[in-house]
Coordinates of N, CA and C in Angstrom, one line a residue:
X238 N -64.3 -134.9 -125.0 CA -63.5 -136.0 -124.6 C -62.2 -135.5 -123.9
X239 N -62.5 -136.2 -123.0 CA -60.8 -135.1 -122.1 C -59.5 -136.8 -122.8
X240 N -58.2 -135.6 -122.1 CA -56.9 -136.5 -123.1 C -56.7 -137.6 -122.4
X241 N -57.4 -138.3 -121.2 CA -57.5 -139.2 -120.7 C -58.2 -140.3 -121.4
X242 N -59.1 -139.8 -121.8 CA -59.9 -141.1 -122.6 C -59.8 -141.4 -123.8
X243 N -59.3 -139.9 -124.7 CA -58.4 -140.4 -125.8 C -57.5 -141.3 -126.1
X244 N -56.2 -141.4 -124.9 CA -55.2 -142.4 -124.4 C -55.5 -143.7 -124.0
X245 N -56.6 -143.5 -123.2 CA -57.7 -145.3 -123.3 C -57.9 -145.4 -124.4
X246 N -58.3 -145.0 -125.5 CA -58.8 -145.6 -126.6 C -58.1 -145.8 -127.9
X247 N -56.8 -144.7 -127.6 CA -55.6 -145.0 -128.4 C -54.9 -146.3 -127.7
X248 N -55.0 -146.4 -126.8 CA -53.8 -147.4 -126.0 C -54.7 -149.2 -126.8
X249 N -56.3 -148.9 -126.3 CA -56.8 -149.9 -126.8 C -56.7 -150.3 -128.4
X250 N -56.5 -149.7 -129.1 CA -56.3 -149.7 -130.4 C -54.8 -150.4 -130.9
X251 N -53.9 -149.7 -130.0 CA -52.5 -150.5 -129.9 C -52.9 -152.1 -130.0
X252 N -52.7 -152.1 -128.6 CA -52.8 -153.3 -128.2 C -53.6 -154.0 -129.1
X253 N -54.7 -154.1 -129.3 CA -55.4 -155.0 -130.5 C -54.6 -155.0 -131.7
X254 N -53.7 -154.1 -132.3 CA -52.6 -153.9 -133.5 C -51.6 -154.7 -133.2
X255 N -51.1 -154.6 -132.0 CA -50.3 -155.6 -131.4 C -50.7 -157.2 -131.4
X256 N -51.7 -157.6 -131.1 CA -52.2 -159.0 -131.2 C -52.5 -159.4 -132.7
X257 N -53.2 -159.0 -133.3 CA -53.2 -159.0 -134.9 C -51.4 -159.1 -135.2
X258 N -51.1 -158.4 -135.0 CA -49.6 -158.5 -135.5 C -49.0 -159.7 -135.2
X259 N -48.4 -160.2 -133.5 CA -48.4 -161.3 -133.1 C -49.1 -162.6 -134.0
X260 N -50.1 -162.3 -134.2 CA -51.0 -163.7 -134.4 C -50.5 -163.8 -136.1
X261 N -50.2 -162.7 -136.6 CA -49.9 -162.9 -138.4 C -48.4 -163.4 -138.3
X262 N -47.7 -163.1 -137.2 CA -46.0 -163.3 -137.2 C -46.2 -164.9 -136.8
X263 N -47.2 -165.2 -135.5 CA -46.9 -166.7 -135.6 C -47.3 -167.5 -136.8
X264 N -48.5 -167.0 -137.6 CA -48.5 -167.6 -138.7 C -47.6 -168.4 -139.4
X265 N -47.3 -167.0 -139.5 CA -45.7 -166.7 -140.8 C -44.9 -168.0 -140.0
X266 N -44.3 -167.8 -138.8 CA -43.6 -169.0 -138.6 C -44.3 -170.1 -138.4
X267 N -45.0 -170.3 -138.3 CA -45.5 -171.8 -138.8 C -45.5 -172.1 -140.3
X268 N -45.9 -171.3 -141.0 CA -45.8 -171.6 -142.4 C -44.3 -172.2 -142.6
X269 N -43.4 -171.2 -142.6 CA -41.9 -171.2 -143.0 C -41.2 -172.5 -142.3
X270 N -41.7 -173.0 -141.1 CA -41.6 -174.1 -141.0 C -41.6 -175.5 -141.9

């Protein structure tokens, strides 16, 4: 695996952590609404 594709697939990993996250934070504010 060269450090290029490692970084694709860390970066992909982010970003899906990111939207999971988003999507639990809008939750949360709709609930607390």
């Amino acid at each position: 695996m060269t450090t290029r594709e490692v970084g694709k697939i860390g970066g992909n990993m982010v970003k899906k952590m990111v939207e999971y996250a988003e999507e639990q934070m809008a939750y949360g504010a709709d609930i607390n609404d």
